[in-house]
PDB file of C-alpha atoms in Angstrom:
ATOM      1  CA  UNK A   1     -68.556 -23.244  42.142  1.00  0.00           C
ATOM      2  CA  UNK A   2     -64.889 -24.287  42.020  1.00  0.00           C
ATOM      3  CA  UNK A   3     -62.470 -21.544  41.337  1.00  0.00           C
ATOM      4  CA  UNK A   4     -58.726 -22.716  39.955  1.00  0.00           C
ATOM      5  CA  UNK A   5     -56.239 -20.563  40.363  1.00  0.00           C
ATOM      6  CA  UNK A   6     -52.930 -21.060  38.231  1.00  0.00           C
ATOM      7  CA  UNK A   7     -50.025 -22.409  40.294  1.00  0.00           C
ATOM      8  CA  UNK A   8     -46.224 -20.827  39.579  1.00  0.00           C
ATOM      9  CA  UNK A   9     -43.450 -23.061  39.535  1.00  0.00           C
ATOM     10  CA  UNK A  10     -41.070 -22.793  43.202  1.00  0.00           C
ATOM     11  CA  UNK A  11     -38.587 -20.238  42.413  1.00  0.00           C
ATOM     12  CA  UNK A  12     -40.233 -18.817  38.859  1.00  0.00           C
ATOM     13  CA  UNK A  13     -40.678 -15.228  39.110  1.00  0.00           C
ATOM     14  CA  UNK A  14     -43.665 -13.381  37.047  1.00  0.00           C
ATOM     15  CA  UNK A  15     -43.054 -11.593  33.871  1.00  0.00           C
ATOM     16  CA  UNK A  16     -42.481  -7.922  33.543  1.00  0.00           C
ATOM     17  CA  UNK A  17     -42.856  -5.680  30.848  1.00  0.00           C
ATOM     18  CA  UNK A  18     -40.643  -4.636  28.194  1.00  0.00           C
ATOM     19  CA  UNK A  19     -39.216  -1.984  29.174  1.00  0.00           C
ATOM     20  CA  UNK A  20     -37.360   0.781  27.160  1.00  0.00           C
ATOM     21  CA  UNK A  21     -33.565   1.430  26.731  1.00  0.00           C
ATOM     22  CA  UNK A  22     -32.098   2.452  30.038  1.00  0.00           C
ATOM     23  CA  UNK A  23     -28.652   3.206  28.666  1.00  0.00           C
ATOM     24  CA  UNK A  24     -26.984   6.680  28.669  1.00  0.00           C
ATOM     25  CA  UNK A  25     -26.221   8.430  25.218  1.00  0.00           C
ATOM     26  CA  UNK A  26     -22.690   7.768  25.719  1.00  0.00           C
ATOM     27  CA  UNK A  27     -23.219   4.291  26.153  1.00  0.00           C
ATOM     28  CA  UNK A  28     -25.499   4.063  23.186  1.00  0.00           C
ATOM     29  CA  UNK A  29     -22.968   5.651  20.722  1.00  0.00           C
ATOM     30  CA  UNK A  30     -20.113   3.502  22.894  1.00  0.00           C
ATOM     31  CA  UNK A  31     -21.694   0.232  21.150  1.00  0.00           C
ATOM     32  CA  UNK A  32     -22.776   1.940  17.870  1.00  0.00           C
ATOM     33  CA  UNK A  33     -18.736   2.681  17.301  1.00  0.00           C
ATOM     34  CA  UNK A  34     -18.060  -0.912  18.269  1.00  0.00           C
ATOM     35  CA  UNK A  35     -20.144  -2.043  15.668  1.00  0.00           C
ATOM     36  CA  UNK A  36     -18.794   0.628  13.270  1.00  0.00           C
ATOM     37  CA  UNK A  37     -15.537  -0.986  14.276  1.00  0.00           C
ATOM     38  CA  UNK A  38     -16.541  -4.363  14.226  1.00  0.00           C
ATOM     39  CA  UNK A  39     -17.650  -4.258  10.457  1.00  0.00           C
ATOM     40  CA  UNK A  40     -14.541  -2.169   9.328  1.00  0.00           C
ATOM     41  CA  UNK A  41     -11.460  -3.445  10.892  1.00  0.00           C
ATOM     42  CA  UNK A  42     -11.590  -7.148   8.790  1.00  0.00           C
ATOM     43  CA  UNK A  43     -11.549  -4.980   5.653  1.00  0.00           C
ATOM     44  CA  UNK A  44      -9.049  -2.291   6.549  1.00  0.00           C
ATOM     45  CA  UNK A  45      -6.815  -5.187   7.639  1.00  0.00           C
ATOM     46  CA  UNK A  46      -7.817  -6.809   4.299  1.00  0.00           C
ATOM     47  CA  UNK A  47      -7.052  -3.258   2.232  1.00  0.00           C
ATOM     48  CA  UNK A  48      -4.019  -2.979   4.223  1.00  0.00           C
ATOM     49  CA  UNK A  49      -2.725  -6.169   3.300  1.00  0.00           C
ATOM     50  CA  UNK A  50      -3.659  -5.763   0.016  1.00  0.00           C
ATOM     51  CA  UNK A  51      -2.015  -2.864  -0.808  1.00  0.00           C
ATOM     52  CA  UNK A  52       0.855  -4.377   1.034  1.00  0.00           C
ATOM     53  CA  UNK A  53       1.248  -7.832  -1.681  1.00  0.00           C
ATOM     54  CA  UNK A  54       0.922  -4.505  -4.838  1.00  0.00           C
ATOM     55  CA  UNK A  55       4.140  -2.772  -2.942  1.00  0.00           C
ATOM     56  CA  UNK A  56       5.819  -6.164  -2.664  1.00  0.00           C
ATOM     57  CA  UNK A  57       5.199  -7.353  -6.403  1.00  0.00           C
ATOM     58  CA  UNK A  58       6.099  -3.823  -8.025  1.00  0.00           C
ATOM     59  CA  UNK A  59       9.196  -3.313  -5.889  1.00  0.00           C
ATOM     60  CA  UNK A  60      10.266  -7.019  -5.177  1.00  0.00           C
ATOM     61  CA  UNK A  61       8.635  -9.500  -7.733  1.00  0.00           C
ATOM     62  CA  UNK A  62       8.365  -7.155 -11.067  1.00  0.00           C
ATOM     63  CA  UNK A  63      12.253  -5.953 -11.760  1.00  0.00           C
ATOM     64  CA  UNK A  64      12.986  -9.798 -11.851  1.00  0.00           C
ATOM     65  CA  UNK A  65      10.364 -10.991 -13.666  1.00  0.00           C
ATOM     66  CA  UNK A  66       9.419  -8.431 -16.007  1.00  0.00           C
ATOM     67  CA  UNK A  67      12.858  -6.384 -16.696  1.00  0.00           C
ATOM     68  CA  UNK A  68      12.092  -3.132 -15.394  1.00  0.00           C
ATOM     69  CA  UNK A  69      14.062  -0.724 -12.934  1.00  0.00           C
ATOM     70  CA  UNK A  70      12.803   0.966 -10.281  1.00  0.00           C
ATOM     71  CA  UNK A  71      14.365   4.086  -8.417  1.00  0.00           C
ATOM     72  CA  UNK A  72      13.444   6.559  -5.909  1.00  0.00           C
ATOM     73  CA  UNK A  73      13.622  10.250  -7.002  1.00  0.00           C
ATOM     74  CA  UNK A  74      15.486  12.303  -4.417  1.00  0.00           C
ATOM     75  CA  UNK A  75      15.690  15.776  -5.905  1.00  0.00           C
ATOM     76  CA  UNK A  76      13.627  17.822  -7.751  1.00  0.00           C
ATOM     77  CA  UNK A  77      15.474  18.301 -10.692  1.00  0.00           C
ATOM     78  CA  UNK A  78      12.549  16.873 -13.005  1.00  0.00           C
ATOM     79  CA  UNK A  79       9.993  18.647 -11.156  1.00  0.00           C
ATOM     80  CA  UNK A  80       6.848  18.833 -12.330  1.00  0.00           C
ATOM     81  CA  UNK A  81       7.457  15.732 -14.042  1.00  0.00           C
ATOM     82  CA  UNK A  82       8.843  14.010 -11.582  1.00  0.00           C
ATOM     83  CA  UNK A  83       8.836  15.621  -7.846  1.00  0.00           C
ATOM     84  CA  UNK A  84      11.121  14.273  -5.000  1.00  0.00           C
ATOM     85  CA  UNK A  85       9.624  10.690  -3.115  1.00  0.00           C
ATOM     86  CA  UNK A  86       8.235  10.056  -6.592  1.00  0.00           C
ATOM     87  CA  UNK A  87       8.700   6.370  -7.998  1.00  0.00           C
ATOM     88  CA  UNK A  88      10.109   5.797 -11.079  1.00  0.00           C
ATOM     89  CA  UNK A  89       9.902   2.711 -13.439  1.00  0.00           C
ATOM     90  CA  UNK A  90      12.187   2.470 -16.529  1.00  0.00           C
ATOM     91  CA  UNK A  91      12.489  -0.349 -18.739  1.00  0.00           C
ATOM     92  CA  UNK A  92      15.360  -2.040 -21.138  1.00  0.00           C
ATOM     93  CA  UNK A  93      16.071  -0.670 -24.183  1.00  0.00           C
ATOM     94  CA  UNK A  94      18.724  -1.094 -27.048  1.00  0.00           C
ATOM     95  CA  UNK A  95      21.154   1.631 -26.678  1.00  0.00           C
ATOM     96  CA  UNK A  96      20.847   2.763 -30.489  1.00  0.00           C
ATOM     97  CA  UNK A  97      17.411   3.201 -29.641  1.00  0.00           C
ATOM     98  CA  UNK A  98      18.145   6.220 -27.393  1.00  0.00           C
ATOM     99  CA  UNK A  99      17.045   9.393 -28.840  1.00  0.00           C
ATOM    100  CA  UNK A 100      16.580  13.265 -28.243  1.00  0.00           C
ATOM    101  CA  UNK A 101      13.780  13.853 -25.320  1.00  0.00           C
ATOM    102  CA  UNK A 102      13.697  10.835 -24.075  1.00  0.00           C
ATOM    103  CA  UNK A 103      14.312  10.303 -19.827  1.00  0.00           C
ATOM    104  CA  UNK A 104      16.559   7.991 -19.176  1.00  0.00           C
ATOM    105  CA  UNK A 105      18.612   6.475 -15.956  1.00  0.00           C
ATOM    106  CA  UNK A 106      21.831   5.877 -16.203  1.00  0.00           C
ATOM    107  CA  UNK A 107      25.087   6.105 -14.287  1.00  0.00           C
ATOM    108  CA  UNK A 108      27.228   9.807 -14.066  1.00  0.00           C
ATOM    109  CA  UNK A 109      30.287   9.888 -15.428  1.00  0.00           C
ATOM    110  CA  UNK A 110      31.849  11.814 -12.885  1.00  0.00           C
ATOM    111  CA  UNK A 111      32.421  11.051  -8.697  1.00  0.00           C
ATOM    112  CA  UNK A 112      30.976   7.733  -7.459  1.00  0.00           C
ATOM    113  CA  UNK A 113      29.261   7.038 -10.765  1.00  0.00           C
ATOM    114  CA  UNK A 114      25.724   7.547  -9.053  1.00  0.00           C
ATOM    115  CA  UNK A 115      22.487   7.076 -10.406  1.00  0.00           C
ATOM    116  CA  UNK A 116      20.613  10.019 -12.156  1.00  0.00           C
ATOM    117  CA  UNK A 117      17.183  10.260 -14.113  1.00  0.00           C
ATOM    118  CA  UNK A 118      17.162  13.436 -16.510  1.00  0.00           C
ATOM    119  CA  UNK A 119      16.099  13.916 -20.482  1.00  0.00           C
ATOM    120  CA  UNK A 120      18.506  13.353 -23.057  1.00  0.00           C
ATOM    121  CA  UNK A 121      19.127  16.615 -24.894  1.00  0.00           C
ATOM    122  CA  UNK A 122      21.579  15.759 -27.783  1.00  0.00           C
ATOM    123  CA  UNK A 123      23.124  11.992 -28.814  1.00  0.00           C
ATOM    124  CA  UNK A 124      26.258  11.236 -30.626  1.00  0.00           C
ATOM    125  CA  UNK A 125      27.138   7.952 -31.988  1.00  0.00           C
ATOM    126  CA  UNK A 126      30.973   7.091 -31.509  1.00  0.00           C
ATOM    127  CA  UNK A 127      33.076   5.646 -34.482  1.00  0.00           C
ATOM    128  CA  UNK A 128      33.214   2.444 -32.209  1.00  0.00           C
ATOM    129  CA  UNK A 129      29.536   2.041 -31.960  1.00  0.00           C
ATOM    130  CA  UNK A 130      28.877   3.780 -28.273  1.00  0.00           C
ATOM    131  CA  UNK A 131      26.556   5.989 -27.414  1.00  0.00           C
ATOM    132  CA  UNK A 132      27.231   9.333 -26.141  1.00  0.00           C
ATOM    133  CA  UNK A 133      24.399  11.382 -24.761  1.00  0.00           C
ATOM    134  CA  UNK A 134      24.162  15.087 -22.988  1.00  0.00           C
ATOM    135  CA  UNK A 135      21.133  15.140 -20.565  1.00  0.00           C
ATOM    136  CA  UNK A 136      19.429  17.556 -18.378  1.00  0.00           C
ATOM    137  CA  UNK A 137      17.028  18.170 -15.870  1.00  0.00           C
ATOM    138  CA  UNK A 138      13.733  19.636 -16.814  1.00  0.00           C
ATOM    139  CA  UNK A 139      13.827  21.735 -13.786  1.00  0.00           C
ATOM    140  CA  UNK A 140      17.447  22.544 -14.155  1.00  0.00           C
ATOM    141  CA  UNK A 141      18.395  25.829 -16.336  1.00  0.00           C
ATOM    142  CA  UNK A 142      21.382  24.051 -17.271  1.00  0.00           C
ATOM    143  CA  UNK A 143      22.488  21.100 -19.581  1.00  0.00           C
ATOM    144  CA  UNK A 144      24.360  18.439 -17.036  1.00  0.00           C
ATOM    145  CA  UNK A 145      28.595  19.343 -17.287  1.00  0.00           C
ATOM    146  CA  UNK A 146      29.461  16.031 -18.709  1.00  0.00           C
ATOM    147  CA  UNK A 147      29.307  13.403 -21.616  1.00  0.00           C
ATOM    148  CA  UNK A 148      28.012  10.372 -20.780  1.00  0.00           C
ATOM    149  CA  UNK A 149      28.910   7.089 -22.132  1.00  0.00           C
ATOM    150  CA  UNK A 150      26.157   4.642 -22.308  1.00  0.00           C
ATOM    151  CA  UNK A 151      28.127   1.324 -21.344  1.00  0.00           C
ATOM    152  CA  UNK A 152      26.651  -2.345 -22.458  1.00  0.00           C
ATOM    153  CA  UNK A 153      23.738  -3.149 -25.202  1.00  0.00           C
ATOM    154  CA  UNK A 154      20.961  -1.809 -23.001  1.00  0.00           C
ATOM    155  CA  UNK A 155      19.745   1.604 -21.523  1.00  0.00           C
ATOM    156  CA  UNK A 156      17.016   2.399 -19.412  1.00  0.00           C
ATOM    157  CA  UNK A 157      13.901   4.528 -20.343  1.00  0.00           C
ATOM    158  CA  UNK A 158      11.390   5.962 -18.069  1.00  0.00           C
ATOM    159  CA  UNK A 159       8.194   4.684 -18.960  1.00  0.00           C
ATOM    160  CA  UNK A 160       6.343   5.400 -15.539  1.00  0.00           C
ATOM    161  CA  UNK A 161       5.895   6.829 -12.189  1.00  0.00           C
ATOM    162  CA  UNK A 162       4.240   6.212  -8.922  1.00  0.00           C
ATOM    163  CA  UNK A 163       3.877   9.794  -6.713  1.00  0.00           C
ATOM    164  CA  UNK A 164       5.004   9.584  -3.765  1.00  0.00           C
ATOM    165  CA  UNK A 165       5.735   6.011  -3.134  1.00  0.00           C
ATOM    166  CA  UNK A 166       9.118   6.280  -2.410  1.00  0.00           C
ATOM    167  CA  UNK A 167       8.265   8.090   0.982  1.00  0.00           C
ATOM    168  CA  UNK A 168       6.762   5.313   1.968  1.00  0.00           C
ATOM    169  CA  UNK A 169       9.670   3.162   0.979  1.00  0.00           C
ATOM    170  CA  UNK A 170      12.095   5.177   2.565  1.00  0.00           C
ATOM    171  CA  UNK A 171      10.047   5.173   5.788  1.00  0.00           C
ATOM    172  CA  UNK A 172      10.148   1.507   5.838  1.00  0.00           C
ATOM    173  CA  UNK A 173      13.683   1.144   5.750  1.00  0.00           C
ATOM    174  CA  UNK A 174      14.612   3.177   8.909  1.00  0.00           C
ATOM    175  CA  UNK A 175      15.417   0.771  11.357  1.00  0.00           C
ATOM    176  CA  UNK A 176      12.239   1.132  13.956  1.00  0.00           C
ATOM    177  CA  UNK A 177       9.766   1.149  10.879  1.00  0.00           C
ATOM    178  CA  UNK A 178      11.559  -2.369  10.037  1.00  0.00           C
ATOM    179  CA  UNK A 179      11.442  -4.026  13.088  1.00  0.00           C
ATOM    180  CA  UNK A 180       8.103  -3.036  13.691  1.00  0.00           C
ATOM    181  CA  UNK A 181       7.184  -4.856  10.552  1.00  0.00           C
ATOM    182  CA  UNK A 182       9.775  -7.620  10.788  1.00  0.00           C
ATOM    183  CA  UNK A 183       6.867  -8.722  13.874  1.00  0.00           C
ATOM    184  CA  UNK A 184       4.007  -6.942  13.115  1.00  0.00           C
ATOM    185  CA  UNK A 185       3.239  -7.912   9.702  1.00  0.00           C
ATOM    186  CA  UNK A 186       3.191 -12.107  11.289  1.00  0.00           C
ATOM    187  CA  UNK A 187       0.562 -10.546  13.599  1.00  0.00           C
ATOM    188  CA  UNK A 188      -1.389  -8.959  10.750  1.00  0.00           C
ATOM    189  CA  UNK A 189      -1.717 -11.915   8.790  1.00  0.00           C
ATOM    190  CA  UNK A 190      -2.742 -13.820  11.695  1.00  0.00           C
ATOM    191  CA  UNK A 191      -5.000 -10.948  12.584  1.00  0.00           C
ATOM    192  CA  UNK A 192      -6.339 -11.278   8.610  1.00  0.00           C
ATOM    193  CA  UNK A 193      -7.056 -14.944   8.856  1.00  0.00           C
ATOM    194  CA  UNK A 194      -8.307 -15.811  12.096  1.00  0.00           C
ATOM    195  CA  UNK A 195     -11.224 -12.352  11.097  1.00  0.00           C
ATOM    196  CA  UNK A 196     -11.950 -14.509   7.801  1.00  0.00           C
ATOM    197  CA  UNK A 197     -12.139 -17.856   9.805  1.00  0.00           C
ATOM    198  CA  UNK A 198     -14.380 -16.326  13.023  1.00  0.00           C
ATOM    199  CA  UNK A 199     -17.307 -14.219  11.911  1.00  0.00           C
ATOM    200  CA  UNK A 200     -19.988 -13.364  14.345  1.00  0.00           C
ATOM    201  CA  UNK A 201     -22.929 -15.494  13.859  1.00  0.00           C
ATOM    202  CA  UNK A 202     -26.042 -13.485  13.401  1.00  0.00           C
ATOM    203  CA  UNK A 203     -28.665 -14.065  16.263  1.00  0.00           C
ATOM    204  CA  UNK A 204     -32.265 -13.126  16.131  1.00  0.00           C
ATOM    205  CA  UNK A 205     -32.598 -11.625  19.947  1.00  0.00           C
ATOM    206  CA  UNK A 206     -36.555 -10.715  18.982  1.00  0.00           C
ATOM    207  CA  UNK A 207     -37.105 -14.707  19.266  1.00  0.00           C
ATOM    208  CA  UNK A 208     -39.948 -15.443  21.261  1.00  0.00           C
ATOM    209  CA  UNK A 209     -38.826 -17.208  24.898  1.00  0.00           C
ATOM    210  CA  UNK A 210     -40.813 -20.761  25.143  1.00  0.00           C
ATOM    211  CA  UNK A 211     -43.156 -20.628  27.929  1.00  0.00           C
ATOM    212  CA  UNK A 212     -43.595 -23.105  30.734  1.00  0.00           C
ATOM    213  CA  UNK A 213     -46.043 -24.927  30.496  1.00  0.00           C
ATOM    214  CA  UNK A 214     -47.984 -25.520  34.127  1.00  0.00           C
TER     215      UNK A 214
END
């Protein structure tokens, strides 16, 4: 009787078993946060950009487009109402329109003729048509010690605010902050795209290997 006996390839080696997972615990929750990672970082780049364009168009795009005013709060002289860092956003209106209770920004009468947000307590209309208005802080226990004027056709109510976002504003426009993002924010976007353009391709790794055939 003949016996055949199967013939290996020169250099083939024979096939061992599966065997199980040899790596360490570290190792295993190493590649399990690189995975975490993997799948996060396109969309915190994406929320981060994002949130980035909403900054730009209320700040940047809006007050020319739609009107409005925006101003940082820097004291907390409308606290609760409005705290310190808050954002606020006033709009135009007609300066006859001004009324008792209403928060308004406008120029002080007094110093350097800065900017202040506070409610109108009492209005007077002048023989000449002006405006004159008394405000005051809600947090303050006194009305403001002046009479101001309101100059032109238009005043400016408050009609919203955004907590806290002028922290983040302010924070931006300290010099390192700016130059960080004067170069960083080209690298995001390239970042942004080129994480949208080259996705991992799935691969099946259970695929069966092709045999030789003898």
């Amino acid at each position: 009787m003949t016996t055949v006996h199967p013939v290996r390839r020169p250099g083939t080696a024979d096939a061992l078993s599966p065997a199980g997972d040899e790596r360490s615990p570290a190792g295993a929750r190493a590649d399990r946060a690189r995975q975490i990672m993997g799948r996060t970082a396109p969309w915190l780049v994406r929320g981060v950009m994002v949130v980035a364009v909403l900054v730009f168009a209320l700040l940047a795009v809006g007050p020319h487009v739609l009107g409005y005013r925006t101003m940082t709060m820097l004291t907390a002289s409308m606290a609760p109402e409005i705290e310190p860092g808050d954002i606020t956003v006033a709009s135009p209106i007609a300066v006859s329109d001004v009324t008792e209770g209403m928060v308004i920004t406008y120029h002080m009468p007094i110093d350097d003729g800065a900017l202040v947000t506070h409610r109108v307590v009492s209005v007077e209309h002048a023989a000449d048509g002006s405006v004159l208005v008394q405000t005051k802080g809600d947090a303050n226990e006194a009305i403001d010690p002046w009479t101001a004027r309101l100059e032109g056709d238009t005043a400016y109510e408050v009609r919203a605010v955004v907590p806290e976002l002028g922290h983040l504003v302010t924070a931006l426009r300290t010099p390192v902050v700016s130059q960080v993002l004067l170069y960083g924010a080209p690298l995001l976007l390239a970042a942004w795209v080129l994480l949208s353009i080259w996705r991992p391709t799935p691969t099946d790794d259970t695929a069966p290997e092709k045999e030789d055939q003898a």
